[in-house]
Tab-separated table of C-alpha atoms in Angstrom:
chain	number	residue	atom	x	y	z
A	1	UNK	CA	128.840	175.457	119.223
A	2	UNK	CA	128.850	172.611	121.586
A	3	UNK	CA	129.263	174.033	124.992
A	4	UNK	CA	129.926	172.815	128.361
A	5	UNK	CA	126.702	171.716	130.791
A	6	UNK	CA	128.016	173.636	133.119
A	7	UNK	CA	128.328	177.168	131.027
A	8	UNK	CA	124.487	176.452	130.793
A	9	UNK	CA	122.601	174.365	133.147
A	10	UNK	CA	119.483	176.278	132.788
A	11	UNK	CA	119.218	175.866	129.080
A	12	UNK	CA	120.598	172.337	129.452
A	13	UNK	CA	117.293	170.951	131.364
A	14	UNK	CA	115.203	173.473	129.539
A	15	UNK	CA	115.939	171.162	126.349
A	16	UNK	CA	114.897	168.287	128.539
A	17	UNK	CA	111.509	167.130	127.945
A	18	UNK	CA	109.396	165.122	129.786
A	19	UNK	CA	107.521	163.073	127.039
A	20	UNK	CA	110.833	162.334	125.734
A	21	UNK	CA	112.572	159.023	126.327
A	22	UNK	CA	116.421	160.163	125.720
A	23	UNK	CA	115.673	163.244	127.461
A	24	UNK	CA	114.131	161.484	130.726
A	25	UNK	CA	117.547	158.631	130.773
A	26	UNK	CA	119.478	162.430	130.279
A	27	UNK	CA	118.494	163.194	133.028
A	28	UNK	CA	118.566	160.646	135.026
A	29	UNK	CA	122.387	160.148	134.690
A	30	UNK	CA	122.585	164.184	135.211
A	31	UNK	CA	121.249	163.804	138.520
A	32	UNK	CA	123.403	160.622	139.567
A	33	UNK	CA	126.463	162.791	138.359
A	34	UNK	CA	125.457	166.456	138.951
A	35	UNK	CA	127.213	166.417	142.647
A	36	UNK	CA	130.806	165.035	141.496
A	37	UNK	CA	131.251	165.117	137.409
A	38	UNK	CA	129.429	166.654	135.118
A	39	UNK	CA	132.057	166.674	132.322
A	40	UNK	CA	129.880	164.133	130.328
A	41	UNK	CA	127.184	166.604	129.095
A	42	UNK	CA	126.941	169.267	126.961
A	43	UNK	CA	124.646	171.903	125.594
A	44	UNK	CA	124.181	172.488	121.627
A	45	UNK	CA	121.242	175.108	120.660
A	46	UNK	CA	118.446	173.737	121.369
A	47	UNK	CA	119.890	169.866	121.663
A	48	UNK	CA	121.170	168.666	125.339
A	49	UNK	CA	123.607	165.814	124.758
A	50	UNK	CA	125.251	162.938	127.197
A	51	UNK	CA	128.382	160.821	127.020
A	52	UNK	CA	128.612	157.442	128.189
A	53	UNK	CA	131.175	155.031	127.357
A	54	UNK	CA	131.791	155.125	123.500
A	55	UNK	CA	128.358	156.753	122.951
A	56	UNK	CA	126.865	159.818	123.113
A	57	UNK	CA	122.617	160.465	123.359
A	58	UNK	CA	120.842	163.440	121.996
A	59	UNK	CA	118.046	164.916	123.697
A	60	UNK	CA	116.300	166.252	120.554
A	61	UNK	CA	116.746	165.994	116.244
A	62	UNK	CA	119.769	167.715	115.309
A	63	UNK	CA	120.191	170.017	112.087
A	64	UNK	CA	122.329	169.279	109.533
A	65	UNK	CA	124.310	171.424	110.462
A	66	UNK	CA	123.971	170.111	114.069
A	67	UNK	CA	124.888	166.973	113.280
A	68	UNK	CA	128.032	168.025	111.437
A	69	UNK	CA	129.300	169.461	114.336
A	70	UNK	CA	128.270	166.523	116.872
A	71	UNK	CA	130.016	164.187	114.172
A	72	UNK	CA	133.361	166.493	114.307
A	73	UNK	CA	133.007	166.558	118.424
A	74	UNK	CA	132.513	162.587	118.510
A	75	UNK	CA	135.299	161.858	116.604
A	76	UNK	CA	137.565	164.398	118.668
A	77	UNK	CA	136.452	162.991	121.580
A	78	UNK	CA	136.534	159.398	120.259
A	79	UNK	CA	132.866	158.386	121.034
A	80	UNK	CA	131.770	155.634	117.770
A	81	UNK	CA	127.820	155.553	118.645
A	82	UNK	CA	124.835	158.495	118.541
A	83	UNK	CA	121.740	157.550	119.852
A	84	UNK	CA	118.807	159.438	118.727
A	85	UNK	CA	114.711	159.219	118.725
A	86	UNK	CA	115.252	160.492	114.837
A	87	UNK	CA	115.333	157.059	112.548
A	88	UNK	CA	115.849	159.506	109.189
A	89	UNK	CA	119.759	160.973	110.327
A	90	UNK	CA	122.153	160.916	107.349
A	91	UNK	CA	123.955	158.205	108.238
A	92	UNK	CA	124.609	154.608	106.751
A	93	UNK	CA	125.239	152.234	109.827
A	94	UNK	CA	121.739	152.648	112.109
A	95	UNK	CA	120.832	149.869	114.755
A	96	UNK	CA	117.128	149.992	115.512
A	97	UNK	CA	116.361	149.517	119.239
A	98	UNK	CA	113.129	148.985	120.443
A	99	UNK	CA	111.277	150.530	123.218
A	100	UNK	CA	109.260	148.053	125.431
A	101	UNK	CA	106.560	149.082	128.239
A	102	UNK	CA	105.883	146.012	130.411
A	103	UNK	CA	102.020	145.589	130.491
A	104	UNK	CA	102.313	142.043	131.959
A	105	UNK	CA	100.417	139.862	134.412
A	106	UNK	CA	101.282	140.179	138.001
A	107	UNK	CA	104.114	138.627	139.855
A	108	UNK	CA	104.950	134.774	140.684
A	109	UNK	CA	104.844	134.622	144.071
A	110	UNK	CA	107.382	132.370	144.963
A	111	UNK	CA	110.255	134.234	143.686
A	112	UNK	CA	112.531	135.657	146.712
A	113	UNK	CA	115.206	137.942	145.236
A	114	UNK	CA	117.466	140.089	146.923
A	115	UNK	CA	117.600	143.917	146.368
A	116	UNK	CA	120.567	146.221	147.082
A	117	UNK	CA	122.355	143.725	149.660
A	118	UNK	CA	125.407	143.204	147.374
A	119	UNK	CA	126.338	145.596	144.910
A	120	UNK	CA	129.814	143.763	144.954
A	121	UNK	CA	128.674	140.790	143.962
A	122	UNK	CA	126.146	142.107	142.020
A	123	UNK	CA	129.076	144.065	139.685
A	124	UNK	CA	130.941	140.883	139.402
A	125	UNK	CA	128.013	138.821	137.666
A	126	UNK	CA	127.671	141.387	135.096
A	127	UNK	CA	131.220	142.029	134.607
A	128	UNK	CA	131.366	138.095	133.375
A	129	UNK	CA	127.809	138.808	131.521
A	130	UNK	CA	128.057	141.857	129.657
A	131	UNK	CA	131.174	142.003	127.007
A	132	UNK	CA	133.779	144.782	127.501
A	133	UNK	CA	132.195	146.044	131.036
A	134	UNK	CA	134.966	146.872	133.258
A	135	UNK	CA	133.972	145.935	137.243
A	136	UNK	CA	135.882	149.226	138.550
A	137	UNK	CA	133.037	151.254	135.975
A	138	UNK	CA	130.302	149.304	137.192
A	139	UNK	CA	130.403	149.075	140.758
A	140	UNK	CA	130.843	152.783	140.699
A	141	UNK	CA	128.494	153.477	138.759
A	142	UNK	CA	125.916	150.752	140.758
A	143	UNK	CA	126.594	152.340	144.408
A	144	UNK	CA	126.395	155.746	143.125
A	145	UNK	CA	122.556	154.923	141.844
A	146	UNK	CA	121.734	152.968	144.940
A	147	UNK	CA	123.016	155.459	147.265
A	148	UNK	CA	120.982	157.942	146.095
A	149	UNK	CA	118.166	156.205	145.643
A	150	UNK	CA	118.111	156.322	141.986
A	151	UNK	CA	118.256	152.872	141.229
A	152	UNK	CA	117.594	149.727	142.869
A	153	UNK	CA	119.655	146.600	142.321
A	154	UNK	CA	117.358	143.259	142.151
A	155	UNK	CA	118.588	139.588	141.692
A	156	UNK	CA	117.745	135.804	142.501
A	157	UNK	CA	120.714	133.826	144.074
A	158	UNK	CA	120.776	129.870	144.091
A	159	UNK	CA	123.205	128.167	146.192
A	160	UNK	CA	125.463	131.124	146.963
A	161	UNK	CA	125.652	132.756	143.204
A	162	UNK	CA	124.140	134.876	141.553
A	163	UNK	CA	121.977	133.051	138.786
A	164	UNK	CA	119.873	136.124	137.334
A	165	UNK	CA	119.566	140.092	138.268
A	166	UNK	CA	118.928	143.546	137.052
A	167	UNK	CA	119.374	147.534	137.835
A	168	UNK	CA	116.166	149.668	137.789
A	169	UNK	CA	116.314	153.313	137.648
A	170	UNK	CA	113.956	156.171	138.783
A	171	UNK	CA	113.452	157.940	135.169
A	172	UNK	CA	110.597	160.567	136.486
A	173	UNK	CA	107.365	158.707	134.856
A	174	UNK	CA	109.079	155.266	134.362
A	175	UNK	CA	111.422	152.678	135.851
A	176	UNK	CA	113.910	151.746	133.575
A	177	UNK	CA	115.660	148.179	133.157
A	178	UNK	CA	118.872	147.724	132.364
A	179	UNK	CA	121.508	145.313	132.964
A	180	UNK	CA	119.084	142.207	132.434
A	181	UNK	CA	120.874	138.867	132.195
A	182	UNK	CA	121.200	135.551	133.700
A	183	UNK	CA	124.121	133.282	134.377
A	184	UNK	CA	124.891	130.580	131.065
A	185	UNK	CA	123.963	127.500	133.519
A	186	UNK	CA	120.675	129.174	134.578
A	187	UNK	CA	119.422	130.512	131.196
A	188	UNK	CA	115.979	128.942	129.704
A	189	UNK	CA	114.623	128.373	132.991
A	190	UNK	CA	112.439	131.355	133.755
A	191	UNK	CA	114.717	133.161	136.314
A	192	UNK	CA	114.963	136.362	134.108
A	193	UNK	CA	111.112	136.446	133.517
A	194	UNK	CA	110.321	135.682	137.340
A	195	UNK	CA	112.258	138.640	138.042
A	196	UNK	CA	111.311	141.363	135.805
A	197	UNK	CA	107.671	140.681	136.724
A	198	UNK	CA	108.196	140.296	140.700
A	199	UNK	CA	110.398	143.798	139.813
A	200	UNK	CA	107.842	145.196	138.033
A	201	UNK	CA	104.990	144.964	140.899
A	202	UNK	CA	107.751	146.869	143.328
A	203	UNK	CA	106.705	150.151	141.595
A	204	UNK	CA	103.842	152.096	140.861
A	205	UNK	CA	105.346	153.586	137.503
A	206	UNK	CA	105.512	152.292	134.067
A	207	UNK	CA	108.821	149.883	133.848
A	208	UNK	CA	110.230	150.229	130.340
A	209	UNK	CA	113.379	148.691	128.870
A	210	UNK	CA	115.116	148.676	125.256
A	211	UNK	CA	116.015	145.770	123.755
A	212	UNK	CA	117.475	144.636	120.248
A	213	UNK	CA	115.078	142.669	117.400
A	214	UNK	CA	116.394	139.480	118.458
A	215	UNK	CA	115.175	139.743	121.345
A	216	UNK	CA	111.883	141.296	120.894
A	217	UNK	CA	109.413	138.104	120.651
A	218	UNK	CA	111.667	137.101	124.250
A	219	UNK	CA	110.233	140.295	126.052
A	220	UNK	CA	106.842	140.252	123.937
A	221	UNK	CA	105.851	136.974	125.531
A	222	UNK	CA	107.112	138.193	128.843
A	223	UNK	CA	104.182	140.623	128.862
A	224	UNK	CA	105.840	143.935	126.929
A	225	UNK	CA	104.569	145.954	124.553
A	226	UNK	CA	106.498	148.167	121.881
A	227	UNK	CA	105.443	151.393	122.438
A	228	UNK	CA	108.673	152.942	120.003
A	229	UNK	CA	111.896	152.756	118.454
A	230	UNK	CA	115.700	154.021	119.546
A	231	UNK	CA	118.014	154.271	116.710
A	232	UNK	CA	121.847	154.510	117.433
A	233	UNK	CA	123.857	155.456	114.539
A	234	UNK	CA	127.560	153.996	114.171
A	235	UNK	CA	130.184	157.025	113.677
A	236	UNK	CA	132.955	155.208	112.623
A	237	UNK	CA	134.370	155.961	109.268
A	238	UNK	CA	130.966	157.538	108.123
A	239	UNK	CA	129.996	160.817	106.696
A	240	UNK	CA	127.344	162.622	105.828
């Protein structure tokens, strides 16, 4: 039975495992929303899981049975997408996403970019670069990260805008990029590479990201490596 985080918090991070990817961005969201809402995560057996947006991420393989009743609970709760380290589930629609470690050369040097100075701003430029993100969602979600120092929030301005910028979360043994994009007038210019690498040098940890298979020869000849695969399954209308 799928329970409630907070019914179980002890067996909810004892599911968590350090060597796993899913498990480490688990809990990494836990701990940006452990103080105010935890409503997101739940506890199944041995399986910790995590809502966000129309998606839900499991911490471990599920069952058959398992996955019967995470189906059932998705639908009810009208999430579409399961992510999931496990490329063999039951179900038709599967996405492969690709895990990338940067193992790059060291920064350009005469990149300046800004980091956490404008988390406004910052929310606006990926509001008009990332479909269906809502600015209310984002800049909440940005200045709770930054605030407590779980994330840092990087970008390159030209001329007053924006042109190219990033979030990078603490995940335990890696940094974590997300939110990667560059304005349409700046794209094919080398802003987004600059970045990630100056980015990159800031930390002493691993920086991962995931990206899609039409992207991966863009972030292989920025200096990542595949080091594994992230599979999200699509819920809609399927069965096992």
């Amino acid at each position: 039975m799928i329970i409630s985080v907070k019914e179980n918090i002890e067996k909810f991070l004892r599911n968590l495992s350090a060597e796993n990817f899913l498990s480490r961005k688990i809990i990494g969201e836990y701990n940006t929303y452990k103080d105010t809402d935890i409503s997101s995560f739940f506890v199944l057996n041995e399986l910790s899981l995590m809502i966000m947006g129309e998606n839900m991420s499991v911490s471990g393989v599920p069952s058959s049975d398992e996955l019967e009743e995470i189906i059932s609970f998705c639908s009810f709760m009208g999430i579409y997408g399961l992510e999931c380290e496990s490329g063999n589930l039951p179900i038709k629609t599967k996405v492969t996403m690709n895990l990338m470690s940067f193992v790059g050369e060291t920064p350009f040097t005469d990149v300046e970019f800004c980091k956490n100075t404008n988390i406004y701003g910052f929310s606006k430029f990926c509001r008009q670069n990332f479909q269906g993100v809502s600015f209310e969602t984002v800049y909440s979600y940005f200045a709770k990260k930054a605030n407590k120092g779980l994330s840092d929030i990087y970008y390159i301005k030209k001329g007053g805008d924006i042109v190219s910028g990033l979030m990078a979360s603490d995940y335990g043994t890696d940094i974590y990029l997300t939110f990667v994009s560059t304005d349409k007038k700046y794209r094919a210019k080398g802003h987004a590479s600059r970045l990630i690498r100056c980015v990159a040098a800031q930390y002493d940890k691993n920086c991962i990201l995931i990206c899609e298979n039409n992207l991966l020869n863009f972030y292989t000849n920025l200096g990542f490596e595949k080091k594994g695969e992230i599979y999200l399954y699509r819920l809609r209308e399927e069965n096992i």
